[in-house]
Tab-separated table of C-alpha atoms in Angstrom:
chain	number	residue	atom	x	y	z
V	1	MET	CA	90.303	113.922	97.357
V	2	ASN	CA	93.248	115.953	96.122
V	3	ILE	CA	96.515	114.677	97.570
V	4	PHE	CA	97.550	118.129	98.769
V	5	VAL	CA	94.239	118.644	100.538
V	6	ALA	CA	94.407	115.192	102.113
V	7	GLY	CA	97.987	115.718	103.205
V	8	GLY	CA	97.160	119.136	104.628
V	9	LEU	CA	94.252	117.715	106.618
V	10	TRP	CA	96.408	114.936	108.071
V	11	VAL	CA	99.152	117.379	109.052
V	12	ALA	CA	96.685	119.855	110.530
V	13	GLY	CA	94.888	117.107	112.437
V	14	ALA	CA	98.134	115.733	113.871
V	15	ALA	CA	99.290	119.219	114.841
V	16	LEU	CA	95.962	119.884	116.544
V	17	VAL	CA	96.077	116.618	118.484
V	18	GLY	CA	99.675	117.254	119.482
V	19	GLY	CA	98.811	120.769	120.632
V	20	VAL	CA	95.832	119.613	122.686
V	21	ILE	CA	97.905	116.910	124.383
V	22	ALA	CA	100.673	119.406	125.120
V	23	TYR	CA	98.140	121.820	126.630
V	24	LEU	CA	96.545	119.156	128.811
V	25	VAL	CA	99.920	117.884	130.022
V	26	ARG	CA	101.063	121.377	130.955
V	27	ARG	CA	97.816	122.410	132.632
V	28	PHE	CA	96.790	119.219	134.396
V	29	GLY	CA	99.732	116.812	134.197
V	30	TRP	CA	102.761	116.225	136.321
V	31	ASP	CA	104.932	119.358	136.390
V	32	GLU	CA	107.092	119.123	139.491
V	33	GLY	CA	110.783	119.345	138.633
V	34	ARG	CA	110.124	119.264	134.872
V	35	PRO	CA	112.795	121.902	133.994
V	36	ASP	CA	115.365	119.852	135.924
V	37	ASN	CA	114.714	116.943	133.559
V	38	ASN	CA	115.661	118.874	130.415
V	39	ASP	CA	119.217	117.535	130.219
V	40	ALA	CA	118.247	113.901	130.710
V	41	ALA	CA	115.160	114.198	128.481
V	42	GLY	CA	117.239	115.974	125.853
V	43	GLN	CA	119.744	113.132	125.694
V	44	VAL	CA	117.012	110.533	125.357
V	45	PHE	CA	115.205	112.651	122.762
V	46	THR	CA	118.425	112.988	120.740
V	47	ILE	CA	118.987	109.227	120.666
V	48	VAL	CA	115.371	108.197	120.023
V	49	GLY	CA	114.704	111.040	117.584
V	50	GLY	CA	117.913	110.281	115.706
V	51	LEU	CA	117.079	106.597	115.369
V	52	HIS	CA	113.566	107.426	114.202
V	53	ALA	CA	114.869	109.962	111.703
V	54	VAL	CA	117.236	107.346	110.264
V	55	LEU	CA	114.375	104.856	109.899
V	56	VAL	CA	112.091	107.399	108.225
V	57	ALA	CA	114.867	108.565	105.888
V	58	PHE	CA	115.768	104.983	104.943
V	59	VAL	CA	112.145	104.098	104.135
V	60	LEU	CA	111.557	107.299	102.141
V	61	ILE	CA	114.747	106.933	100.105
V	62	SER	CA	113.963	103.280	99.426
V	63	LEU	CA	110.472	104.149	98.204
V	64	PHE	CA	111.739	107.029	96.055
V	65	ASP	CA	114.207	104.624	94.439
V	66	SER	CA	111.400	102.108	93.871
V	67	VAL	CA	109.286	104.699	92.076
V	68	GLY	CA	112.209	105.715	89.886
V	69	GLY	CA	113.020	102.089	89.158
V	70	ALA	CA	109.402	101.312	88.270
V	71	THR	CA	109.343	104.246	85.853
V	72	GLN	CA	112.529	103.043	84.195
V	73	ASP	CA	111.260	99.450	84.002
V	74	ALA	CA	108.069	100.560	82.252
V	75	GLN	CA	110.069	102.610	79.753
V	76	THR	CA	112.452	99.711	79.149
V	77	GLU	CA	109.529	97.354	78.572
V	78	ALA	CA	107.955	99.675	76.009
V	79	ASP	CA	111.260	100.455	74.256
V	80	SER	CA	112.198	96.767	74.053
V	81	LEU	CA	108.783	95.975	72.579
V	82	ILE	CA	109.376	98.515	69.812
V	83	ALA	CA	112.926	97.270	69.255
V	84	ALA	CA	111.665	93.693	68.906
V	85	THR	CA	109.089	94.818	66.357
V	86	TRP	CA	111.674	96.725	64.339
V	87	ALA	CA	114.025	93.735	64.386
V	88	ALA	CA	111.197	91.508	63.172
V	89	ASP	CA	110.697	93.784	60.144
V	90	ALA	CA	113.619	91.987	58.495
V	91	LEU	CA	111.980	88.572	58.917
V	92	PRO	CA	109.559	86.964	56.441
V	93	ALA	CA	106.395	88.962	55.812
V	94	GLU	CA	104.148	86.538	57.682
V	95	THR	CA	106.312	86.749	60.814
V	96	LYS	CA	106.729	90.515	60.481
V	97	ASP	CA	102.980	91.124	60.306
V	98	ARG	CA	102.253	88.687	63.141
V	99	VAL	CA	104.807	90.246	65.499
V	100	HIS	CA	103.608	93.771	64.688
V	101	GLN	CA	99.974	92.793	65.287
V	102	LEU	CA	100.813	91.149	68.616
V	103	ALA	CA	103.020	94.065	69.711
V	104	VAL	CA	100.184	96.540	69.187
V	105	ALA	CA	97.760	94.245	71.003
V	106	TYR	CA	100.235	93.812	73.877
V	107	ALA	CA	100.758	97.561	74.289
V	108	ARG	CA	97.000	98.116	74.339
V	109	THR	CA	96.537	95.330	76.879
V	110	VAL	CA	99.107	96.897	79.208
V	111	GLU	CA	97.754	100.428	78.798
V	112	GLN	CA	94.030	99.710	78.959
V	113	GLN	CA	93.650	96.525	81.019
V	114	GLU	CA	96.709	96.110	83.221
V	115	TRP	CA	97.595	99.663	84.195
V	116	PRO	CA	94.338	100.431	86.047
V	117	ARG	CA	94.681	97.144	87.959
V	118	LEU	CA	98.250	97.908	89.010
V	119	GLY	CA	96.976	100.765	91.125
V	120	ASP	CA	94.026	99.125	92.835
V	121	GLY	CA	95.700	95.751	93.403
V	122	SER	CA	93.309	93.763	91.217
V	123	GLU	CA	94.408	90.520	89.621
V	124	ILE	CA	96.269	91.031	86.364
V	125	PRO	CA	94.777	88.969	83.499
V	126	ALA	CA	97.007	86.513	81.661
V	127	THR	CA	96.344	88.187	78.309
V	128	GLY	CA	99.659	90.044	78.283
V	129	TRP	CA	101.669	86.927	79.055
V	130	THR	CA	99.852	85.034	76.287
V	131	GLN	CA	100.534	87.756	73.712
V	132	LEU	CA	104.186	87.950	74.699
V	133	ASP	CA	104.564	84.183	74.400
V	134	GLN	CA	102.877	84.243	71.003
V	135	MET	CA	105.397	86.835	69.822
V	136	ARG	CA	108.222	84.646	71.067
V	137	GLN	CA	106.814	81.635	69.236
V	138	ALA	CA	106.321	83.618	66.026
V	139	VAL	CA	109.945	84.792	66.053
V	140	ALA	CA	111.267	81.343	66.960
V	141	ALA	CA	109.304	79.729	64.110
V	142	ALA	CA	110.488	82.220	61.489
V	143	GLU	CA	112.498	80.679	58.645
V	144	VAL	CA	115.530	82.881	57.979
V	145	ASP	CA	118.086	82.946	55.221
V	146	GLY	CA	121.426	84.677	55.443
V	147	ASP	CA	123.434	86.291	58.213
V	148	TRP	CA	121.322	89.467	58.250
V	149	GLN	CA	118.050	87.691	58.953
V	150	ILE	CA	119.733	85.424	61.504
V	151	ASP	CA	121.082	88.483	63.277
V	152	ARG	CA	117.669	90.201	63.215
V	153	LYS	CA	115.950	87.072	64.523
V	154	THR	CA	118.432	86.880	67.397
V	155	GLU	CA	117.947	90.575	68.124
V	156	ALA	CA	114.150	90.192	68.171
V	157	SER	CA	114.433	87.279	70.603
V	158	ASN	CA	116.781	89.236	72.867
V	159	GLN	CA	114.475	92.256	72.913
V	160	LEU	CA	111.480	90.058	73.749
V	161	TRP	CA	113.469	88.656	76.652
V	162	SER	CA	114.044	92.235	77.829
V	163	VAL	CA	110.285	92.828	77.598
V	164	TYR	CA	109.717	89.719	79.709
V	165	GLN	CA	112.200	90.843	82.384
V	166	ALA	CA	110.832	94.391	82.565
V	167	ARG	CA	107.254	93.120	82.658
V	168	THR	CA	108.062	90.768	85.519
V	169	GLN	CA	109.703	93.575	87.466
V	170	ARG	CA	106.731	95.895	86.807
V	171	LEU	CA	104.260	93.380	88.175
V	172	ASN	CA	106.499	92.728	91.176
V	173	ASN	CA	106.693	96.460	91.900
V	174	ALA	CA	102.908	96.648	91.993
V	175	GLY	CA	102.261	93.488	93.963
V	176	GLY	CA	105.238	93.110	96.275
V	177	GLY	CA	106.224	96.665	97.135
V	178	GLY	CA	105.164	98.842	99.998
V	179	VAL	CA	106.031	98.954	103.664
V	180	GLY	CA	105.574	95.871	105.801
V	181	ALA	CA	103.493	95.697	108.970
V	182	VAL	CA	106.553	95.512	111.214
V	183	VAL	CA	108.076	98.630	109.679
V	184	TRP	CA	104.758	100.494	109.947
V	185	PHE	CA	104.578	99.498	113.616
V	186	ALA	CA	108.065	100.897	114.205
V	187	LEU	CA	107.276	104.065	112.258
V	188	ILE	CA	104.019	104.810	114.066
V	189	LEU	CA	105.231	103.924	117.556
V	190	GLY	CA	108.469	105.821	117.024
V	191	SER	CA	106.514	108.828	115.786
V	192	LEU	CA	104.284	108.844	118.861
V	193	ILE	CA	107.297	108.643	121.165
V	194	THR	CA	109.235	111.309	119.272
V	195	ALA	CA	106.388	113.740	118.639
V	196	ILE	CA	104.178	113.329	121.732
V	197	LEU	CA	105.825	111.540	124.652
V	198	LEU	CA	109.359	112.912	124.846
V	199	PRO	CA	108.618	116.586	124.007
V	200	ASN	CA	106.143	116.735	126.913
V	201	LEU	CA	108.918	115.804	129.346
V	202	PHE	CA	110.665	119.113	128.733
V	203	GLY	CA	109.970	122.117	130.912
V	204	GLY	CA	110.906	125.747	131.243
V	205	THR	CA	109.162	127.089	128.147
V	206	ARG	CA	105.992	129.138	128.127
V	207	LEU	CA	102.742	127.259	127.553
V	208	ALA	CA	102.150	128.810	124.105
V	209	ALA	CA	105.708	128.084	122.975
V	210	HIS	CA	105.460	124.512	124.220
V	211	ILE	CA	102.212	123.941	122.319
V	212	ILE	CA	103.730	125.347	119.120
V	213	ILE	CA	106.828	123.152	119.446
V	214	VAL	CA	104.867	119.939	120.001
V	215	SER	CA	102.329	120.785	117.276
V	216	THR	CA	105.055	121.537	114.752
V	217	LEU	CA	106.890	118.327	115.545
V	218	ALA	CA	103.714	116.233	115.330
V	219	GLY	CA	102.692	117.831	112.023
V	220	THR	CA	106.125	117.393	110.467
V	221	ILE	CA	106.411	113.728	111.389
V	222	THR	CA	102.865	113.110	110.135
V	223	LEU	CA	103.809	114.747	106.838
V	224	LEU	CA	106.678	112.277	106.424
V	225	LEU	CA	104.438	109.322	107.276
V	226	PHE	CA	101.877	110.560	104.751
V	227	ALA	CA	104.608	110.731	102.098
V	228	ILE	CA	105.655	107.157	102.924
V	229	TYR	CA	102.054	105.983	102.603
V	230	GLN	CA	101.629	107.682	99.221
V	231	LEU	CA	104.867	106.226	97.846
V	232	GLN	CA	104.128	102.599	98.753
V	233	ASN	CA	102.756	101.634	95.332
V	234	PRO	CA	104.393	103.306	92.294
V	235	PHE	CA	101.141	102.880	90.350
V	236	SER	CA	98.741	104.563	92.792
V	237	GLY	CA	98.565	107.449	95.228
V	238	GLY	CA	100.774	110.483	94.940
V	239	ALA	CA	103.510	108.517	93.143
V	240	LYS	CA	101.201	107.199	90.439
V	241	ILE	CA	103.177	106.460	87.283
V	242	PRO	CA	101.181	107.118	84.089
V	243	ALA	CA	101.147	104.692	81.182
V	244	ASP	CA	102.886	107.246	78.937
V	245	ALA	CA	105.573	104.759	77.879
V	246	PHE	CA	102.993	102.468	76.277
V	247	THR	CA	100.946	105.348	74.906
V	248	GLY	CA	104.082	106.472	73.088
V	249	ALA	CA	104.801	102.907	72.003
V	250	LEU	CA	101.352	102.618	70.433
V	251	ALA	CA	101.927	105.878	68.574
V	252	ARG	CA	105.215	104.598	67.143
V	253	LEU	CA	103.757	101.211	66.247
V	254	ALA	CA	100.695	102.668	64.533
């Protein structure tokens, strides 16, 4: 289902539920002295709503940063792979050809085998690690002569280390990211208190206005929770990062 359609359905459903609850509370619930509670309820709502807003903002900003970091890590991994290949061009022909062959195979492995698994949480095969280690061994075993080749060999090794670091971070972003159960508990419970419980303690407004207020609040908070859910994994959902970095790398290595 399209993310905008899914998000719209969640928001509409939450707004509908919030409106129905507001209607039932006003028509059949406790109403005696409700307007007199506005000051006290308003103070509590300000504190609880403010704390919940801080939590939601912190989680959203953290996830946005994670998506941006994952994008940069993927680009760094691909760029370092190309840089290592270019540095290896100055090494003996056997090493040069071996590194280039492995670099192309590695980029294809990441694009075709690993990337789909990053989104669905499947186990990542060890093929990429093996190819990266083979590149490292090929560079380390290269016989060099002169300062230029020594410098290029060192540069190739350094760039492969950058590939290793970026690859590790990419896999960690896919497997260890997201929002923990405790945080989700706080988000959901805080949302129910802020959007449903506390607004229904206020009185003095017309029934229609009260329903609109509660529905709007419930829909807005649900929209933020939906955004948090979609941003949990940088490689799936609404934040899905494409494998463009490695597609471009393959084009440059071809």
